[in-house]
mmCIF file of C-alpha atoms and ligand atoms in Angstrom:
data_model
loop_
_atom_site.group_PDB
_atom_site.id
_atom_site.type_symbol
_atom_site.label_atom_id
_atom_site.label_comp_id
_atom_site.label_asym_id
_atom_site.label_seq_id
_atom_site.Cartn_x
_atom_site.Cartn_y
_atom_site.Cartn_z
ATOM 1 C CA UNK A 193 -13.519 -4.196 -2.152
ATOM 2 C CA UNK A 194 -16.387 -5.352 -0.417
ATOM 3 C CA UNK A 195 -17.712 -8.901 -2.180
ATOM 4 C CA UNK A 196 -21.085 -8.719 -0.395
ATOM 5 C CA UNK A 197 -22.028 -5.619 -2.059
ATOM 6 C CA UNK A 198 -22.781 -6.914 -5.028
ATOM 7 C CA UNK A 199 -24.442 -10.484 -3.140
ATOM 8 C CA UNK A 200 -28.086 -10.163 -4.443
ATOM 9 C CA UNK A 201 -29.173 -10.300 -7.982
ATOM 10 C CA UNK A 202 -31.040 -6.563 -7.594
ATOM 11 C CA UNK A 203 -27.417 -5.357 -6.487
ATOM 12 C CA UNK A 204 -25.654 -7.011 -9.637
ATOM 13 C CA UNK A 205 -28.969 -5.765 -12.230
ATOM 14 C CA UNK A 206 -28.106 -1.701 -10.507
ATOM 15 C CA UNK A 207 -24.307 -2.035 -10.455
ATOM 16 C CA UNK A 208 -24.513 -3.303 -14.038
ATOM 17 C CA UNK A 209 -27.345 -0.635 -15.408
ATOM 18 C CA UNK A 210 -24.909 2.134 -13.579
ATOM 19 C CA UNK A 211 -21.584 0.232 -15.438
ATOM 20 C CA UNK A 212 -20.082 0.486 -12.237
ATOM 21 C CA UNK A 213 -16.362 -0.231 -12.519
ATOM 22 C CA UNK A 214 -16.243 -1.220 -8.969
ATOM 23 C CA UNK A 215 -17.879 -4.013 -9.841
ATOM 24 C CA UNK A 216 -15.708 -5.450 -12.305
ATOM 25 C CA UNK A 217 -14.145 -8.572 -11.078
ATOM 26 C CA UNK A 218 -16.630 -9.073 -8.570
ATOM 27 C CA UNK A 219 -19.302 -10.619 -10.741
ATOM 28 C CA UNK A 220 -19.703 -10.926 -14.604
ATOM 29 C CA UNK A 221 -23.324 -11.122 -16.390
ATOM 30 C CA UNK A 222 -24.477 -13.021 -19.687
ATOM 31 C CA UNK A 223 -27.405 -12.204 -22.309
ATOM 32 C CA UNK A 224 -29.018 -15.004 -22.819
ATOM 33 C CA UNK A 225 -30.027 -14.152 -26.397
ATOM 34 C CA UNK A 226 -26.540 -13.475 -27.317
ATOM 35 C CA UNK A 227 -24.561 -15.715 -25.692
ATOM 36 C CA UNK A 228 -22.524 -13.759 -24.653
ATOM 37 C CA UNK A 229 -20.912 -12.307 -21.220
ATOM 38 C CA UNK A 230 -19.383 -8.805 -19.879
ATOM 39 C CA UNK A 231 -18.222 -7.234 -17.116
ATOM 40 C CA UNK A 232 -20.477 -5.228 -15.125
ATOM 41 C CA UNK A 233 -18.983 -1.572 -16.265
ATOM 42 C CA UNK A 234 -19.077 -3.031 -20.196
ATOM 43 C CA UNK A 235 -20.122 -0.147 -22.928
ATOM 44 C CA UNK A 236 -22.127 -2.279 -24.899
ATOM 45 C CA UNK A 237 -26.078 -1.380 -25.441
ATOM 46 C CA UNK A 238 -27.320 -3.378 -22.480
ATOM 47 C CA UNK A 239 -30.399 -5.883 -22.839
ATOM 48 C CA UNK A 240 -33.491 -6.515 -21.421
ATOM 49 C CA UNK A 241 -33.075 -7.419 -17.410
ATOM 50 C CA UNK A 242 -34.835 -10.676 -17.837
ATOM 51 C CA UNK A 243 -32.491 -11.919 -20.252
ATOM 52 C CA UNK A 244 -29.690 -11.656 -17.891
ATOM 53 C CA UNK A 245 -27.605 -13.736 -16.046
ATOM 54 C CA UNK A 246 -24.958 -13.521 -13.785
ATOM 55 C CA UNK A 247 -22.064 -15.388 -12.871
ATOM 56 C CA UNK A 248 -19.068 -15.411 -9.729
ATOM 57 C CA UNK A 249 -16.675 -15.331 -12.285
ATOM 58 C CA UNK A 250 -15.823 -15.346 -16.102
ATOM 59 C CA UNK A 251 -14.617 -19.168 -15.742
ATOM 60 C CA UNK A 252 -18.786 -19.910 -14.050
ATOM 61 C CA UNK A 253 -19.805 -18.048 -17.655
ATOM 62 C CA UNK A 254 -17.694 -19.775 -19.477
ATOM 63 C CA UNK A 255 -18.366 -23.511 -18.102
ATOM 64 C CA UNK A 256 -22.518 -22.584 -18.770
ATOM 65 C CA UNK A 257 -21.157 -21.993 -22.494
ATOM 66 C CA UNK A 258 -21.319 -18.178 -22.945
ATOM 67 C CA UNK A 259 -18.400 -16.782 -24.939
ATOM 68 C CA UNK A 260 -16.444 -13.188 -23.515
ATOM 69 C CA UNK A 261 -17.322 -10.240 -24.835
ATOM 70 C CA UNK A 262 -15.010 -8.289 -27.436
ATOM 71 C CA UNK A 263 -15.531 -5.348 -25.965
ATOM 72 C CA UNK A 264 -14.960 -5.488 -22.003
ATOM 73 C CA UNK A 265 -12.666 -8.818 -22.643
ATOM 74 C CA UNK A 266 -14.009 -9.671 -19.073
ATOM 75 C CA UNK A 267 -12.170 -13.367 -18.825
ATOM 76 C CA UNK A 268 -8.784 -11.277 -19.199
ATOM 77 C CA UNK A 269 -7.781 -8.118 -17.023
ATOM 78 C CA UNK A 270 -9.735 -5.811 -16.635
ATOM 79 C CA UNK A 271 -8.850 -2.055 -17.680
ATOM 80 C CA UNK A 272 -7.663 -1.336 -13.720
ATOM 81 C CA UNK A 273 -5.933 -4.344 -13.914
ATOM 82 C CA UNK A 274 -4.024 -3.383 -16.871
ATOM 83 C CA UNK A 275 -3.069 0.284 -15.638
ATOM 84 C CA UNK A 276 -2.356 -0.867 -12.363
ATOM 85 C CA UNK A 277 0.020 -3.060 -14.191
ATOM 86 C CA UNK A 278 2.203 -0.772 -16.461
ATOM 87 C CA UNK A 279 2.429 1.492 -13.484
ATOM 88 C CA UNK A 280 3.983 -0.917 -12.075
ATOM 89 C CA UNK A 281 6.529 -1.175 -15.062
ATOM 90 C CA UNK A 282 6.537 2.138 -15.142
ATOM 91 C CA UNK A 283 8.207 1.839 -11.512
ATOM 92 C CA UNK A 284 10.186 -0.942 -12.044
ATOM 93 C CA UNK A 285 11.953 1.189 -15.047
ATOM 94 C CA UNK A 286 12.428 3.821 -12.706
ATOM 95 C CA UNK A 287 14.106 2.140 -10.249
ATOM 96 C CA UNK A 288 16.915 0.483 -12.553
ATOM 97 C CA UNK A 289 17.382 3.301 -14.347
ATOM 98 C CA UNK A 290 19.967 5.641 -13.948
ATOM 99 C CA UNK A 291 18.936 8.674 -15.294
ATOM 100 C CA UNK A 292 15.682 10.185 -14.311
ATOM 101 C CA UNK A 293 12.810 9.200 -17.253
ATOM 102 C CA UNK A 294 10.995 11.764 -18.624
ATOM 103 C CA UNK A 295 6.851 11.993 -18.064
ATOM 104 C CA UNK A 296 6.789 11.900 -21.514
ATOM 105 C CA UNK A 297 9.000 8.970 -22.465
ATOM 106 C CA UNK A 298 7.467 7.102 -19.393
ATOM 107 C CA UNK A 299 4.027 7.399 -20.770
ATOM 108 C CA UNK A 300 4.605 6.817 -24.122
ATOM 109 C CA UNK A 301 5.762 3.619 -23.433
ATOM 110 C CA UNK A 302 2.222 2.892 -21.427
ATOM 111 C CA UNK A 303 0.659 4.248 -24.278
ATOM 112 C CA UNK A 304 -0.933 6.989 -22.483
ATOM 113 C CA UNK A 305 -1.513 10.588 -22.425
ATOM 114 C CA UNK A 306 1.359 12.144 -19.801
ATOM 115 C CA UNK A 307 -1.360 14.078 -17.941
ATOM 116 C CA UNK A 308 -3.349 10.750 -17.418
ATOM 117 C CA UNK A 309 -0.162 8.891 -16.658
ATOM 118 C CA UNK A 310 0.521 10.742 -14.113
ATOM 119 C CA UNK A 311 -2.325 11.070 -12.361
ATOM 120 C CA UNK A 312 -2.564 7.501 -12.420
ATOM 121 C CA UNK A 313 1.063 7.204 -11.140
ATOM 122 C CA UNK A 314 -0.067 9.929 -8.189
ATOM 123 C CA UNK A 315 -2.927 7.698 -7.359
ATOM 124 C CA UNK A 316 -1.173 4.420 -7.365
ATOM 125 C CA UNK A 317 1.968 4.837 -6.092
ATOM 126 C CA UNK A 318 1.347 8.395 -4.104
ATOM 127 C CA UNK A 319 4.154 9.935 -5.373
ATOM 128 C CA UNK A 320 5.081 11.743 -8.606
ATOM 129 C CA UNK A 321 6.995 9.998 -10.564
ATOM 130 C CA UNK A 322 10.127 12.179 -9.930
ATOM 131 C CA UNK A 323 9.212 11.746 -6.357
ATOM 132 C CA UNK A 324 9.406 8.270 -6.477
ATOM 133 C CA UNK A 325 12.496 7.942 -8.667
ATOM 134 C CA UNK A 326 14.174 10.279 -5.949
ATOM 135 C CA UNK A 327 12.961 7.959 -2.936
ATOM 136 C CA UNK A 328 14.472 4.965 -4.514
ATOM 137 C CA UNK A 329 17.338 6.565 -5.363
ATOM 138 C CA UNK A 330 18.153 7.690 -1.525
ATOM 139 C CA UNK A 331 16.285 4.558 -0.304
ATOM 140 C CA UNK A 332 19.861 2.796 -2.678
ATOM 141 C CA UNK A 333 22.362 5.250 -1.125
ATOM 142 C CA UNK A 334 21.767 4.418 2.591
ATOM 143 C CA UNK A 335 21.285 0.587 1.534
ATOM 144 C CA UNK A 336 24.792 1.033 0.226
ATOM 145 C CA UNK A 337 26.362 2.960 3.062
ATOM 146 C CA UNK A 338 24.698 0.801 5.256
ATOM 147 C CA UNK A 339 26.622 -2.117 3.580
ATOM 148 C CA UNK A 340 29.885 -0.386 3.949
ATOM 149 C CA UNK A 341 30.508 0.997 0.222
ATOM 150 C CA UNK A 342 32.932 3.622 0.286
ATOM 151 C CA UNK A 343 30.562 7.187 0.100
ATOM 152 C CA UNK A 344 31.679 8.203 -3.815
ATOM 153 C CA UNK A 345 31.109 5.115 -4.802
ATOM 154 C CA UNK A 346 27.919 4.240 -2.917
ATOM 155 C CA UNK A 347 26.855 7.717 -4.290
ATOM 156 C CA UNK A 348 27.586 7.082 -7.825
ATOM 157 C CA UNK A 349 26.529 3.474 -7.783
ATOM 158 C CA UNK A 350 22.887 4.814 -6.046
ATOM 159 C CA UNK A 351 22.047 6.732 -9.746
ATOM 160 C CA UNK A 352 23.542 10.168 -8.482
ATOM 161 C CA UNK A 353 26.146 10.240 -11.015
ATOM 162 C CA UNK A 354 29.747 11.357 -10.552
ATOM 163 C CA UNK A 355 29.639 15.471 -10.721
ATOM 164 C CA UNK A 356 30.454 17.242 -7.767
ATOM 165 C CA UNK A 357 26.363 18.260 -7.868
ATOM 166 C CA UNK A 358 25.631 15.132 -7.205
ATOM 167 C CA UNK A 359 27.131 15.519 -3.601
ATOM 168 C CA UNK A 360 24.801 17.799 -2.448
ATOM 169 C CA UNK A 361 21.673 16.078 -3.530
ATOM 170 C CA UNK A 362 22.904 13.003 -2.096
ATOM 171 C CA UNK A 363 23.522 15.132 1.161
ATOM 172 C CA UNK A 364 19.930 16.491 0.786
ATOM 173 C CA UNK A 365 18.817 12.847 0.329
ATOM 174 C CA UNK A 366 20.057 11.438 3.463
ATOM 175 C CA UNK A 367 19.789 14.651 5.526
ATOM 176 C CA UNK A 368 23.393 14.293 6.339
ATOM 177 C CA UNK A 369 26.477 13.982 4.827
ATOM 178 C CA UNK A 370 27.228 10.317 3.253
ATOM 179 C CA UNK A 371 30.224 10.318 5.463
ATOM 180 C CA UNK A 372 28.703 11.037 8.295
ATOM 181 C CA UNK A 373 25.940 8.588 7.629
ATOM 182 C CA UNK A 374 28.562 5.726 7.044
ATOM 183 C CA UNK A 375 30.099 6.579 10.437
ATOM 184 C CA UNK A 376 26.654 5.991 12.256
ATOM 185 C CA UNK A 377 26.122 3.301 9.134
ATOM 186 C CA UNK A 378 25.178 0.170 10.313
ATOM 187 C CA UNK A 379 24.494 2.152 13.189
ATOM 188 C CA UNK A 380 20.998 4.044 12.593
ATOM 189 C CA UNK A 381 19.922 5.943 15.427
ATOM 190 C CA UNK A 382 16.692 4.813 16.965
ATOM 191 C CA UNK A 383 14.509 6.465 19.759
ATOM 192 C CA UNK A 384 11.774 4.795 21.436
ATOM 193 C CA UNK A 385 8.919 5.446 23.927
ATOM 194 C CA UNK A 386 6.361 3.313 25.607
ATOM 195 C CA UNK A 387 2.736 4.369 26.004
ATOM 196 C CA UNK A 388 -0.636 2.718 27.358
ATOM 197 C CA UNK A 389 -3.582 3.356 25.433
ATOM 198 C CA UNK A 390 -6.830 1.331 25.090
ATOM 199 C CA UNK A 391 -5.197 -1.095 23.175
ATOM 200 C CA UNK A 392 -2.713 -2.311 25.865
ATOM 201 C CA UNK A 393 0.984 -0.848 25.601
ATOM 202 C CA UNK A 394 2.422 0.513 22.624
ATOM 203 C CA UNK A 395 5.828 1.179 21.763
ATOM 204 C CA UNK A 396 6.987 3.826 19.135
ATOM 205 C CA UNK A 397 10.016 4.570 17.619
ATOM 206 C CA UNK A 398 11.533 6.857 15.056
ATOM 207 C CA UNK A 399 14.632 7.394 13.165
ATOM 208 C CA UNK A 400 15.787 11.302 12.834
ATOM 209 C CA UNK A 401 13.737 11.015 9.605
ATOM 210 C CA UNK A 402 10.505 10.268 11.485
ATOM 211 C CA UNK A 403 8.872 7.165 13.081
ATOM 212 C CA UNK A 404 9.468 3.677 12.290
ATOM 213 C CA UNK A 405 7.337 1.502 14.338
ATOM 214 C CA UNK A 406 4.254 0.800 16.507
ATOM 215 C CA UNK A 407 3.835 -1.779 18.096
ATOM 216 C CA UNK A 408 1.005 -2.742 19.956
ATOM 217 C CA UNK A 409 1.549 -5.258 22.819
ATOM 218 C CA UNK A 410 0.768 -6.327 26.423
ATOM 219 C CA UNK A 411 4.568 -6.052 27.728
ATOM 220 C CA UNK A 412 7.042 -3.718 27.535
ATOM 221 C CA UNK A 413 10.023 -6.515 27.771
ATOM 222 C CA UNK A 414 8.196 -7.800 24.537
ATOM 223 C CA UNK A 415 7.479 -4.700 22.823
ATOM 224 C CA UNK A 416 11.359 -3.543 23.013
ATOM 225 C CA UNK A 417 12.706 -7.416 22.204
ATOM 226 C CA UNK A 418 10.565 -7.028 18.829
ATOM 227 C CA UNK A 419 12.313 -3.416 18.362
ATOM 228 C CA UNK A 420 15.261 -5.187 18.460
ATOM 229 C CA UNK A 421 14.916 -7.879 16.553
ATOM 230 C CA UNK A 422 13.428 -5.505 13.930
ATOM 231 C CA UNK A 423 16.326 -3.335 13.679
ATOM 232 C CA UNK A 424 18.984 -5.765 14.619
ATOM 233 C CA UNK A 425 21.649 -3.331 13.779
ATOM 234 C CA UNK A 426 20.517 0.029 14.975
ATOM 235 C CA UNK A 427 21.472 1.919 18.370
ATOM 236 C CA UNK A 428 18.491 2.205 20.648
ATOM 237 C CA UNK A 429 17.852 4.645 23.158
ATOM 238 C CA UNK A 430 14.920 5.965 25.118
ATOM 239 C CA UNK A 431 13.458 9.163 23.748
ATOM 240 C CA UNK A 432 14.888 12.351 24.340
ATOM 241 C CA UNK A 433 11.917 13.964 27.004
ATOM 242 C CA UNK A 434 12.226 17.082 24.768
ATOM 243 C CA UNK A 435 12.615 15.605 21.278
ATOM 244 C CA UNK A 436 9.546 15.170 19.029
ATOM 245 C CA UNK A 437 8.525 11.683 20.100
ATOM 246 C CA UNK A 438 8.527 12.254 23.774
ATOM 247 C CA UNK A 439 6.560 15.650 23.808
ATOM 248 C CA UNK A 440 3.860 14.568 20.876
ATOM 249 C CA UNK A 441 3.553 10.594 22.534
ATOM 250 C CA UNK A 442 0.121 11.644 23.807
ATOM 251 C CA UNK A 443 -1.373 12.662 20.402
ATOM 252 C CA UNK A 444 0.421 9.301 19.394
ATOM 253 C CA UNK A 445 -1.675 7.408 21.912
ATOM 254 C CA UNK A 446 -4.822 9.657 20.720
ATOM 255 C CA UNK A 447 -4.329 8.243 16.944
ATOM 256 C CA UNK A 448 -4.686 4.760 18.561
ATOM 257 C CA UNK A 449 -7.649 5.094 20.058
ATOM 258 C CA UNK A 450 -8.994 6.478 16.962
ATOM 259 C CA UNK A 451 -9.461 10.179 18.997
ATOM 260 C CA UNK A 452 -7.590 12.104 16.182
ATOM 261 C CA UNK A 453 -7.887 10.585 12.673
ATOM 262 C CA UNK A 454 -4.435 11.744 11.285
ATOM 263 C CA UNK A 455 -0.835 10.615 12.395
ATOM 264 C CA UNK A 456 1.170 13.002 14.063
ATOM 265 C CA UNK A 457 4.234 12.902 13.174
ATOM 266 C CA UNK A 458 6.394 12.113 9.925
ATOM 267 C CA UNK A 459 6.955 8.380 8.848
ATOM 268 C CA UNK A 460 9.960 6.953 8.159
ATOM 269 C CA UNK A 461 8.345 4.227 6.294
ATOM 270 C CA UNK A 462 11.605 1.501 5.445
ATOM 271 C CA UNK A 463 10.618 -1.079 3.171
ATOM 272 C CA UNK A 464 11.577 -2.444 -0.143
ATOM 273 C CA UNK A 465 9.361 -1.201 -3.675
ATOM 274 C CA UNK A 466 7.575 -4.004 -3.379
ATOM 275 C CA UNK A 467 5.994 -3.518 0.055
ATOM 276 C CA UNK A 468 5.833 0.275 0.047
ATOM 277 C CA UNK A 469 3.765 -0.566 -2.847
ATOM 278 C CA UNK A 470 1.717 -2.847 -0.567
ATOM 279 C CA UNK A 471 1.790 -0.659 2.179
ATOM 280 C CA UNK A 472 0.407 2.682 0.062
ATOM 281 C CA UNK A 473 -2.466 0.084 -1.277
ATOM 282 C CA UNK A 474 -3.795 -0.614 2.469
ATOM 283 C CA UNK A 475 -3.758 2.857 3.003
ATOM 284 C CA UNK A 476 -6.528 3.100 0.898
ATOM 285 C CA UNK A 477 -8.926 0.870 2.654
ATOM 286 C CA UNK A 478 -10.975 2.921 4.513
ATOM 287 C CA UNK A 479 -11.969 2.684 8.111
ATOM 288 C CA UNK A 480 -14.737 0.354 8.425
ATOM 289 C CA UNK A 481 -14.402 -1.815 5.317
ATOM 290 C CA UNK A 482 -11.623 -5.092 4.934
ATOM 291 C CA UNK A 483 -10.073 -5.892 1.188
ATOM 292 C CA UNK A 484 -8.768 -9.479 0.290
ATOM 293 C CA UNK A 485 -5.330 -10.321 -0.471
ATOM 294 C CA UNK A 486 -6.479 -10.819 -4.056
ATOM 295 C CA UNK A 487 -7.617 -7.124 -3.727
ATOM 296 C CA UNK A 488 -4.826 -5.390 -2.712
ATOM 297 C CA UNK A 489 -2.472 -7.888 -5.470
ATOM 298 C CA UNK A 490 -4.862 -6.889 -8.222
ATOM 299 C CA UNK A 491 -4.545 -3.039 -7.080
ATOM 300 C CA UNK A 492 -1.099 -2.950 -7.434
ATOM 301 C CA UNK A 493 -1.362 -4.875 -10.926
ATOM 302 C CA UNK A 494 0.158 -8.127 -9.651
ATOM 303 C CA UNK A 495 -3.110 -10.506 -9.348
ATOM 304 C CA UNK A 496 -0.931 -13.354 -8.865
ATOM 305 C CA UNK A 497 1.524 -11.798 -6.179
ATOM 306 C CA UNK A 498 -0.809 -13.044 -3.609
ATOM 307 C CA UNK A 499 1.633 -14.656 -1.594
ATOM 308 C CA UNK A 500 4.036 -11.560 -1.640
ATOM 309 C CA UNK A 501 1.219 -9.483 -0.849
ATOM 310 C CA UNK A 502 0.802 -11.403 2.577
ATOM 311 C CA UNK A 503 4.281 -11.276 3.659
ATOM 312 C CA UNK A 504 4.439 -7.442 2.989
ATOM 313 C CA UNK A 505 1.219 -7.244 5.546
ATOM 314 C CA UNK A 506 3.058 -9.557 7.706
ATOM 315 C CA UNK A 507 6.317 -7.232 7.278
ATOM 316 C CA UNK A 508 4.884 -3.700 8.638
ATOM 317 C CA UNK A 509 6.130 -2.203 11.247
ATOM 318 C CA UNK A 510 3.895 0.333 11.965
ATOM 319 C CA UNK A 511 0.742 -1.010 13.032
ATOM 320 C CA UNK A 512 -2.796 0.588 12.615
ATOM 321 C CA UNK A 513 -0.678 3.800 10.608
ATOM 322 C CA UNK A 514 -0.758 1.035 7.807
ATOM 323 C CA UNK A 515 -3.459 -0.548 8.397
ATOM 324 C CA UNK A 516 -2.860 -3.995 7.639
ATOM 325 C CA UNK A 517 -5.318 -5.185 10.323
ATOM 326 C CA UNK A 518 -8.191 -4.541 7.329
ATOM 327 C CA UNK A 519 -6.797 -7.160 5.290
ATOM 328 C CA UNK A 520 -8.801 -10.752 5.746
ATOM 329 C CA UNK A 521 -9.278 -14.207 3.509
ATOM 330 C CA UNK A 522 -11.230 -13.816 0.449
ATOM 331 C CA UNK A 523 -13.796 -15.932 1.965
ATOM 332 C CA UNK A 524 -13.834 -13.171 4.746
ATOM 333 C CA UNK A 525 -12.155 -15.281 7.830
ATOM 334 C CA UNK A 526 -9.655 -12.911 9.535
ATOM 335 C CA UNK A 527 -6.356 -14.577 9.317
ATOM 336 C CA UNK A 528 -3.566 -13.752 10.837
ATOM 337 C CA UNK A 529 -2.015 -10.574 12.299
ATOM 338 C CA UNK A 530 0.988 -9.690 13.502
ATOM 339 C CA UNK A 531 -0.040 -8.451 16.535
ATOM 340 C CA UNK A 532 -2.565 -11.238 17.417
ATOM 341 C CA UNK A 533 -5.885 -12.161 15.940
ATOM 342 C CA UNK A 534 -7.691 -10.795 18.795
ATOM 343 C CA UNK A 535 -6.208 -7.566 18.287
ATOM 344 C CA UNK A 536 -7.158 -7.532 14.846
ATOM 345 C CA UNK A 537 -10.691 -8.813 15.561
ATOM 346 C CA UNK A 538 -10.991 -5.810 18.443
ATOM 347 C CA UNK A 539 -9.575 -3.084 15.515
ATOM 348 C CA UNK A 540 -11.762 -4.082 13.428
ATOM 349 C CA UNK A 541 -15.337 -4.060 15.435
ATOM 350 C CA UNK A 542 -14.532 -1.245 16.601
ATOM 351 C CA UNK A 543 -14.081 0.249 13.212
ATOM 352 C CA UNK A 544 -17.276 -1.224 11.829
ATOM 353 C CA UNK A 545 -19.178 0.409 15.092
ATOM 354 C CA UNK A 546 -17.895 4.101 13.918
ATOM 355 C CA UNK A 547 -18.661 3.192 10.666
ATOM 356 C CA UNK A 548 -22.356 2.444 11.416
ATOM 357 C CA UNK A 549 -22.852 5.481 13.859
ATOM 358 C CA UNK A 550 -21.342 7.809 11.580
ATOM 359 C CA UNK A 551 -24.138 6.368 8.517
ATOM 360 C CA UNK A 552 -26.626 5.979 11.099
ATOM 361 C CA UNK A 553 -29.704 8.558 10.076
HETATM 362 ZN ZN1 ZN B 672 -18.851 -6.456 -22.895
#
């Protein structure tokens, strides 16, 4: 994730005598008497050091007149790349089909074994792929209850089928009864509370099914006028002083300032695949260390999604819990945030402080 680490030709000569696959894509090297160039985690017998060379990219090899390697195929995707990828399919079938898939048929078609599959599904996507089919499937129902389809029919329509079984997974799925869901429909229930930490003031809010956003912010009039215009068509109230949010705001205002290092409470995370898919991916940056757009497109097996990428950053709601803050230019410039660059630049200093005390010696 991190393109300096690999900055100095010692760096590149290690990473490539360790066929580190954490270096692929960040540099590719050439043997001079060969002619020929791989990616730093290639199988191949490796040469001597001082006939190699290395290059930015496969297009720098290929412009000095070395041809790609048969083996590591390093000016195509690379083997991350490629599984990153057919998960992705692998999701996409999921969520237009109907019927569950099996493990089995779903791997097959990746041409993988169903234990490696679904690990790779697991670390990817974070769910199982059962799991995930379900969450789309009740993430369809209240998108059509919430649109006003009659409750057999949004059921049916979401993938639950038409058996009377069907009901009470639905039910399960939603945590209420369709019909009672299309009642509040439009109408989703929304509890907020305001809270000063370090950062300034921060708003939270949460859904029955956990919390929905954090916003950081200097105003309170602001904070609430972006809750609004968030969820345009949800009832807002001030937290219940006994419910969940109210009693546990304090260890809310504790994960801000980076006091406690797990959220509190359950997420009601609301987003479409595409950006929970995005969202899951910046959950893996660590503290401390930034990833590129390009990274977090190529982790999710859509290099070219770039674009997308930065308008699911730009489209979370829940601020440092998804920590979209660590995402900067390729080049390393911070780019925007939707909170304000300064607040981005403040997150992360502070997290490259705690990351150099807690490696200090
Ligand atoms: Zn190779």
């Amino acid at each position: 994730m991190n393109a300096t680490l690999y900055s100095t030709e010692q760096a590149r000569r290690e990473a490539v005598m360790q066929r580190d696959s954490k270096a692929d894509g960040q540099f590719v090297f050439a043997v001079i008497t060969t002619g020929i160039f791989c990616r730093p985690s290639c199988r191949s017998r490796h040469p001597l050091p001082h006939n190699m060379r290395f290059f930015a990219d496969a297009a720098s090899a290929l412009a000095a007149g070395f041809r790609p390697c048969k083996r590591c195929n390093p000016a195509g995707e690379s083997r991350q790349q490629q599984q990153a990828a057919q998960i992705a399919r692998a999701c996409e079938r999921l969520d237009h089909s109907e019927q569950p898939l099996t493990v089995a048929a779903l791997a097959a078609e990746c041409a993988m074994s169903q234990a490696h599959f679904q690990r790779l599904f697991k670390q990817i996507t974070g769910l199982t792929p059962h799991g995930w089919y379900r969450a789309r499937r009740a993430g369809r129902l209240r998108e059509a209850l919430r649109q006003g389809e009659p409750v057999t029919r949004a059921i049916y329509q979401a993938g639950f089928g038409s058996a009377s079984g069907y009901y009470q997974q639905a039910n399960s799925a939603l945590g209420m009864t369709g019909r009672h869901y299309r009642q509040q429909g439009a109408a989703q229930q929304i509890e907020y509370a305001f809270g000063h930490s370090v950062l300034g003031e921060i708003l939270v809010a949460a859904t029955k099914r956990g919390v929905c956003a954090l916003f950081p912010g200097e105003d309170q009039t602001q904070l609430y006028q972006q809750l609004v215009a968030q969820f345009p068509r949800a009832v807002l109230q001030p937290a219940d002083p006994q419910g969940p949010l109210a009693t546990r705001l304090a260890e809310i205002l504790a994960f801000t300032a980076r006091q406690r290092a797990d959220f509190p409470l359950p997420l009601d995370v609301q987003g479409s695949a595409f950006q929970l898919q995005v969202w899951q991916a910046l959950q893996t940056i660590p503290a401390g260390e930034t990833a590129s757009y390009q990274d977090i497109a190529r982790k999710i097996g859509r290099p070219r999604a770039v674009r997308a990428v930065a308008g699911a950053c730009a489209a979370n709601r829940l601020a440092l819990v998804i920590p979209c803050h660590r995402v900067v230019r390729a080049n390393g410039a911070l780019s925007g945030y939707r909170w304000g660059s300064e607040l981005k630049h403040q997150l992360l200093a502070r997290e490259a402080q705690e990351s150099r005390q807690k490696n200090a010696p």
